[in-house]
Tab-separated table of C-alpha atoms and ligand atoms in Angstrom:
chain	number	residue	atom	x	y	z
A	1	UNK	CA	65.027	73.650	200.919
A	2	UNK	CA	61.550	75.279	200.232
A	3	UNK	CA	60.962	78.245	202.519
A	4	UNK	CA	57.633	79.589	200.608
A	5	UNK	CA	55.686	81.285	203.286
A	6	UNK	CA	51.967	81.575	203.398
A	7	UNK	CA	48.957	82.546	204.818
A	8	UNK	CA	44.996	81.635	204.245
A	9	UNK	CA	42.877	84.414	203.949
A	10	UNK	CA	39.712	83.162	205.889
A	11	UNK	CA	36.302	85.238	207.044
A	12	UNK	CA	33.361	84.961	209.549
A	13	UNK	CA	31.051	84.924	206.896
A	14	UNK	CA	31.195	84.871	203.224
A	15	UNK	CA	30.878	88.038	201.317
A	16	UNK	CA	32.790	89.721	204.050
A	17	UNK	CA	35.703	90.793	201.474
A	18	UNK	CA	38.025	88.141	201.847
A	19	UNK	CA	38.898	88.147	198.306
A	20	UNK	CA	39.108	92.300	198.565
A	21	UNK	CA	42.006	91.373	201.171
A	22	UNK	CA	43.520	88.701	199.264
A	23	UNK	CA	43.900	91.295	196.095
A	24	UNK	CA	45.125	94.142	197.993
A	25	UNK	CA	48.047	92.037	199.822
A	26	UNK	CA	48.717	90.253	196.470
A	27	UNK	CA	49.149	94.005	195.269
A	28	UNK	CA	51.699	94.729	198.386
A	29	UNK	CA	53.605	91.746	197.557
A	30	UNK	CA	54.175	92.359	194.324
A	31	UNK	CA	54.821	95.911	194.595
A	32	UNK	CA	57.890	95.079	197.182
A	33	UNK	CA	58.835	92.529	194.536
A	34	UNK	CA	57.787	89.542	196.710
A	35	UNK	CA	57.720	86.722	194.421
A	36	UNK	CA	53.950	85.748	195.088
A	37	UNK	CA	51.093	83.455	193.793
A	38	UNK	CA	47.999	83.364	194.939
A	39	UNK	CA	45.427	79.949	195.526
A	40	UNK	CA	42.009	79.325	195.637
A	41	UNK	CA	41.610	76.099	195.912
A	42	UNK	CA	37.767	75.496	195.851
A	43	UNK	CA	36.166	78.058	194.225
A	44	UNK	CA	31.943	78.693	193.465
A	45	UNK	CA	31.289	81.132	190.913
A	46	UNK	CA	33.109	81.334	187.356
A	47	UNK	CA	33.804	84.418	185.522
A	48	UNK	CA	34.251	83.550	181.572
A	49	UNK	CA	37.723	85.322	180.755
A	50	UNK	CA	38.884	85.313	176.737
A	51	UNK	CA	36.320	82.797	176.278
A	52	UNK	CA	38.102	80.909	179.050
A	53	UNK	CA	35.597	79.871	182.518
A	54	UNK	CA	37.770	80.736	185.276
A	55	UNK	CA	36.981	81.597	189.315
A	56	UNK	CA	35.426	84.918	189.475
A	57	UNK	CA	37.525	85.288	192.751
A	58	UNK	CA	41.011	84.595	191.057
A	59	UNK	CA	39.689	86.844	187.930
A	60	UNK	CA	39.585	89.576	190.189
A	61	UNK	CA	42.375	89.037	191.947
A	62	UNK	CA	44.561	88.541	188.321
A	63	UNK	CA	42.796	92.344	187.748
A	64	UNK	CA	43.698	94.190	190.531
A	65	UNK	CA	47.522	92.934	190.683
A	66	UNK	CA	47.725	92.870	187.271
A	67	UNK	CA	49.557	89.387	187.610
A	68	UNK	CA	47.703	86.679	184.927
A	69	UNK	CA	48.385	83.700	186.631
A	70	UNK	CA	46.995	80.320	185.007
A	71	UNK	CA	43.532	79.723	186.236
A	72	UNK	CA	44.126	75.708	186.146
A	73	UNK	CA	47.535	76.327	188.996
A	74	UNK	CA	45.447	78.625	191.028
A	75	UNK	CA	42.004	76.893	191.649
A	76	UNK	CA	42.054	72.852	191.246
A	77	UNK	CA	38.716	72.540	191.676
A	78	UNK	CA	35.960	75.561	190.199
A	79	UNK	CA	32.744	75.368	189.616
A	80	UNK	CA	30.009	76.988	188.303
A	81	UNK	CA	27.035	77.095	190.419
A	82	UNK	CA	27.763	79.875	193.277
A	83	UNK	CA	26.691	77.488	196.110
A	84	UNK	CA	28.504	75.772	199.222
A	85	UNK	CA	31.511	73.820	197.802
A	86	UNK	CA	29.970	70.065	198.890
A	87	UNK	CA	26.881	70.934	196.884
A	88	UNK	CA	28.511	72.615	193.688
A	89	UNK	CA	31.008	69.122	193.842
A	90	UNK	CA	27.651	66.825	193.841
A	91	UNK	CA	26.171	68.755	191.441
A	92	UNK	CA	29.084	68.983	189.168
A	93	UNK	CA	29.684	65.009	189.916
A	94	UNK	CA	33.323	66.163	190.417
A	95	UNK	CA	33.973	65.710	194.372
A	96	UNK	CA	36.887	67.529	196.028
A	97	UNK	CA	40.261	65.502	196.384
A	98	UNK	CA	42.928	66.569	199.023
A	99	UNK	CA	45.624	64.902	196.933
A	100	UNK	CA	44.594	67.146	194.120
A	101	UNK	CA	44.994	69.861	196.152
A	102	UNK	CA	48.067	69.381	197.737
A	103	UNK	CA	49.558	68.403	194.639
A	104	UNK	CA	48.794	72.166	192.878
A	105	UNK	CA	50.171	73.688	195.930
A	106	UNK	CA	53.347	71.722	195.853
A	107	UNK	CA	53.583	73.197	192.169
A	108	UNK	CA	52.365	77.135	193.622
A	109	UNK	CA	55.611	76.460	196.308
A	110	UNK	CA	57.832	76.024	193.604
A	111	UNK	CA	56.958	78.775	191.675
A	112	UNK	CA	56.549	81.333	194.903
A	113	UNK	CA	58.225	82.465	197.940
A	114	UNK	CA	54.410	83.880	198.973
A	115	UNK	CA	51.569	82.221	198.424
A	116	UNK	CA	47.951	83.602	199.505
A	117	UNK	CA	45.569	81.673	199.543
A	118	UNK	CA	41.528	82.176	199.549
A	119	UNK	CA	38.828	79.716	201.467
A	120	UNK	CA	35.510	79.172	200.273
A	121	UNK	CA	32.885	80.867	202.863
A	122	UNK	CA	33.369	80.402	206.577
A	123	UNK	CA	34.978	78.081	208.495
A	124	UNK	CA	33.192	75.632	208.973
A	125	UNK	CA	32.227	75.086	205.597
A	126	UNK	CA	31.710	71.003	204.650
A	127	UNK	CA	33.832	70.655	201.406
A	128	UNK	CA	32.539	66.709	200.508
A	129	UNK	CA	29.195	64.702	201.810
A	130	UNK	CA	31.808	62.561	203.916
A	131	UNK	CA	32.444	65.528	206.830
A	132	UNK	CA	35.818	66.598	204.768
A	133	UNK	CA	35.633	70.326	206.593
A	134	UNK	CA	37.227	73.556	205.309
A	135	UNK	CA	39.287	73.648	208.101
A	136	UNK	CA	40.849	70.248	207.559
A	137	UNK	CA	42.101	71.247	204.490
A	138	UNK	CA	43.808	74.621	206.048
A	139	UNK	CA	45.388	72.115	209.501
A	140	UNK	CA	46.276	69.475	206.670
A	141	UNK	CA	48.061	72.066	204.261
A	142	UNK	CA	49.677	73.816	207.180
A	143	UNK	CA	48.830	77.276	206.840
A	144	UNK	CA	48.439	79.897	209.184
A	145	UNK	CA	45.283	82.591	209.128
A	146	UNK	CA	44.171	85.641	208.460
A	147	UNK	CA	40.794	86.590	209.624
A	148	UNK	CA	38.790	89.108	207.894
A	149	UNK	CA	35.621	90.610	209.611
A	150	UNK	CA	33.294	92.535	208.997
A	151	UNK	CA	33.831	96.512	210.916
A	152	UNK	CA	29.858	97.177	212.043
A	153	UNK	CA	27.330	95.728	214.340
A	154	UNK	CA	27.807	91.757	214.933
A	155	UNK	CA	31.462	91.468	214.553
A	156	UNK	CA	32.551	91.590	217.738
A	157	UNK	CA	30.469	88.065	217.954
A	158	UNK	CA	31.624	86.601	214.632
A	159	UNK	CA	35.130	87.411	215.331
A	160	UNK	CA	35.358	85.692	218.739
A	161	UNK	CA	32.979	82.642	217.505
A	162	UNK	CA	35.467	81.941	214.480
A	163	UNK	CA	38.894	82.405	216.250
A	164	UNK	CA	37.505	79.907	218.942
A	165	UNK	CA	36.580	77.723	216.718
A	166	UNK	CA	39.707	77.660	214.691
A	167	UNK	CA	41.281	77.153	217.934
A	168	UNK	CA	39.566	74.249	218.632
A	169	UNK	CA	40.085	72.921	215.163
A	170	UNK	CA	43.923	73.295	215.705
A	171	UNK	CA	44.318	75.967	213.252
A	172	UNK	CA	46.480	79.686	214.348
A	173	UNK	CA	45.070	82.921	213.491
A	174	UNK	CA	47.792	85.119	213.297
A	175	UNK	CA	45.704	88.130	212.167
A	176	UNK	CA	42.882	89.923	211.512
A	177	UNK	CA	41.454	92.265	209.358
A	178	UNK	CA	38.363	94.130	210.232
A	179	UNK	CA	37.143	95.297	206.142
A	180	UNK	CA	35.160	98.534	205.487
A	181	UNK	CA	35.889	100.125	208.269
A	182	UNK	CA	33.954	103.492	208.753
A	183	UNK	CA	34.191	105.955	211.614
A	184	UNK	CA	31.527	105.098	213.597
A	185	UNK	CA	31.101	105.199	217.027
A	186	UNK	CA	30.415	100.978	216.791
A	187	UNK	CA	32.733	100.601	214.267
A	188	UNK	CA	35.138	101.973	216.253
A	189	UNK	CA	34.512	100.246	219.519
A	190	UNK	CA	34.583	97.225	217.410
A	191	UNK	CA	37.668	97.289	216.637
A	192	UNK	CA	39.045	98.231	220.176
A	193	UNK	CA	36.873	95.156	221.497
A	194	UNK	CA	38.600	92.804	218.895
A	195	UNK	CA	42.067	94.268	219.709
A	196	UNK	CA	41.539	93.756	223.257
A	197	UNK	CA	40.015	90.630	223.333
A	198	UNK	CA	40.928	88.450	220.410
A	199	UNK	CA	44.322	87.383	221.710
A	200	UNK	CA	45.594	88.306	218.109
A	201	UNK	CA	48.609	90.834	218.144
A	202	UNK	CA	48.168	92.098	214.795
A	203	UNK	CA	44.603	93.435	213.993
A	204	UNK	CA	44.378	95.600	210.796
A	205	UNK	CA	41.713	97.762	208.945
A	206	UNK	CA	40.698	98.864	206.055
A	207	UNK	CA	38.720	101.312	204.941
A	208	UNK	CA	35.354	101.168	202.473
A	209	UNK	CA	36.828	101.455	199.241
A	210	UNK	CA	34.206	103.356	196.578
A	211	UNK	CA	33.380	101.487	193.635
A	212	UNK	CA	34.866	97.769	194.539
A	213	UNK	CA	33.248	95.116	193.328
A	214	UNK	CA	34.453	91.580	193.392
A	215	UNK	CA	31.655	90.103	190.835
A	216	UNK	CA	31.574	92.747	188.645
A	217	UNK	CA	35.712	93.024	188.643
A	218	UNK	CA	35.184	96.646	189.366
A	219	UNK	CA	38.558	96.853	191.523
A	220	UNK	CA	38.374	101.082	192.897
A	221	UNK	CA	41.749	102.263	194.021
A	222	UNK	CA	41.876	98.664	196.601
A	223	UNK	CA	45.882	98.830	195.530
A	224	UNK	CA	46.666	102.333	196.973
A	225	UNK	CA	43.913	101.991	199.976
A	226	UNK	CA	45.267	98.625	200.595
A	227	UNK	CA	49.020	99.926	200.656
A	228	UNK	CA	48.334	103.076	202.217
A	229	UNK	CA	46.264	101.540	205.442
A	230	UNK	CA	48.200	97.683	206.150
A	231	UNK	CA	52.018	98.086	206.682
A	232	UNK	CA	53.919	95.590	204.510
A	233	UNK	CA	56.411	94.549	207.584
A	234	UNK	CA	53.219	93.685	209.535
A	235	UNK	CA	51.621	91.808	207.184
A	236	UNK	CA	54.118	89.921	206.129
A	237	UNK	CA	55.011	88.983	209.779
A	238	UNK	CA	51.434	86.678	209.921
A	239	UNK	CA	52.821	84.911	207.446
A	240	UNK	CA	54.720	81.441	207.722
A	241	UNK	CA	56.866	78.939	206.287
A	242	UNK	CA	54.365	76.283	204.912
B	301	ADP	N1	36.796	97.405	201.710
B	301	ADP	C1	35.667	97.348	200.979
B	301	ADP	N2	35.055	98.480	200.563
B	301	ADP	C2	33.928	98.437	199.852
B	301	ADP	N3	33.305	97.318	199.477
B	301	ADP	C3	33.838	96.148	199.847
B	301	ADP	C4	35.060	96.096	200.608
B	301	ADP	N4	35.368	94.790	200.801
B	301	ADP	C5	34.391	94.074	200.205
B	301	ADP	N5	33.452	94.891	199.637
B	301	ADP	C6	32.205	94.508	198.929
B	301	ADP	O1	31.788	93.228	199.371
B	301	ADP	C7	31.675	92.356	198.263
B	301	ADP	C8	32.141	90.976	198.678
B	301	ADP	O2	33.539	91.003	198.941
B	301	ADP	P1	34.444	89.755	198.641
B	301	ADP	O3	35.854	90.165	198.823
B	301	ADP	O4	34.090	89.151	197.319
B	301	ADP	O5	33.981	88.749	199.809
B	301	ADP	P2	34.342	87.208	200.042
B	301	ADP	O6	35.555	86.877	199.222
B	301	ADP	O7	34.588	87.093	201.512
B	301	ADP	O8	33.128	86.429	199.636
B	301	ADP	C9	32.514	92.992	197.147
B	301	ADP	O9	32.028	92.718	195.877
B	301	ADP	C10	32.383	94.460	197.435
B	301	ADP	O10	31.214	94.931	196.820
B	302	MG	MG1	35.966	85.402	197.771
């Protein structure tokens, strides 16, 4: 019996640091010897590694846990142009399968007892011209959530928008993670509000971390700040057997 557990990392917004999160809890696993993987399964935007295109998002990710994981297992389908995943797929003539997905997670589930895996944007983010939506794929591969947001002015807004949207889309947050958090009088009312009225017991933050960069694989110390500010035991409790 396969008892990998999982979570997908998923944000209000692109560019909110959902692939900051997803390095810094692929750190934590590894450091408490989790066996872990992570997955990206549509990915815009390649980084050229050793001569080798690969997602700029799982080149990062590979830099900051210092775990090389094959780019082909972890993102299915990449590609080059960094636009919405049912344009780049057109563009590329190479539209998104669900079979191919599944199929590369199946093989990630062997492999790991911890898999985290990375959307593509938002939400609700159309993955093929035939209304195949982001959020399918997360009800279909049977993942719970975790929500990163954004700490200052707007959140509160985004937050509640997405998680009652996922809602509605049948998909379970099961936390949420409110990224660069300053100490603001906003920020920190935000992230009262959220606790308060999200609905979601475990609400995390972390702090602005000085010279992280996701493009430019410029990683700061996100593996100390990341370890330091999310308790392993309550991260690990959002995540489920997939
Ligand atoms: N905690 C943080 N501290 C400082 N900068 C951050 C933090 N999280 C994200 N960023 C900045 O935001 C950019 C986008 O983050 P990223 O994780 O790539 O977003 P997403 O995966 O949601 O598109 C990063 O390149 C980095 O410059
Ligand atoms: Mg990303």
């Amino acid at each position: 019996m396969n008892l990998t557990r999982g979570i997908y990392i998923i944000g209000t917004d692109t560019g909110v640091g959902k692939t900051a999160v997803a390095a810094g809890l692929m750190c934590l696993l590894l450091k408490n010897k989790c066996r872990a993987g992570y997955f990206k399964p549509v990915a815009s935007g390649v980084k050229v590694v050793d001569g080798v295109s690969v997602s700029a998002d799982a080149a990062f990710v590979n830099v900051v846990s210092g775990f090389a994981q094959k780019p082909e297992q972890v993102t299915p389908f990449v590609y080059a142009d960094a636009v919405s995943p049912h344009l780049a797929a057109r563009m590329a003539g190479r539209p998104i399968d669900r079979n191919v997905i599944r199929r590369s997670l199946d093989e990630l589930k062997i492999r790991y007892d911890w898999i985290v895996a990375e959307g593509a944007g938002g939400l609700a983010v159309p993955l093929n011209d035939e209304e195949f939506m982001q959020y399918d794929l997360i009800r279909e591969l049977k993942f719970p959530c975790l929500l990163v947001a954004r700490a200052g002015l707007g959140t509160i807004n985004h937050t509640l928008l997405t998680l009652g949207f996922a809602k509605s889309a049948g998909l379970t947050v099961r936390g949420i993670i409110i990224n660069g958090m300053g100490d603001s009088l906003i920020e920190r009312d935000n992230a009262e509000t959220i606790k308060k009225m999200s609905g979601v017991e475990a609400v995390f933050t972390l702090p602005i971390v000085s010279s992280l960069n996701t493009e430019t694989l410029q990683t700061g110390n996100l593996g100390e700040i990341f370890e330091q500010t999310v308790r392993f035991d309550d991260i690990i409790s959002t995540m489920d057997i997939i």
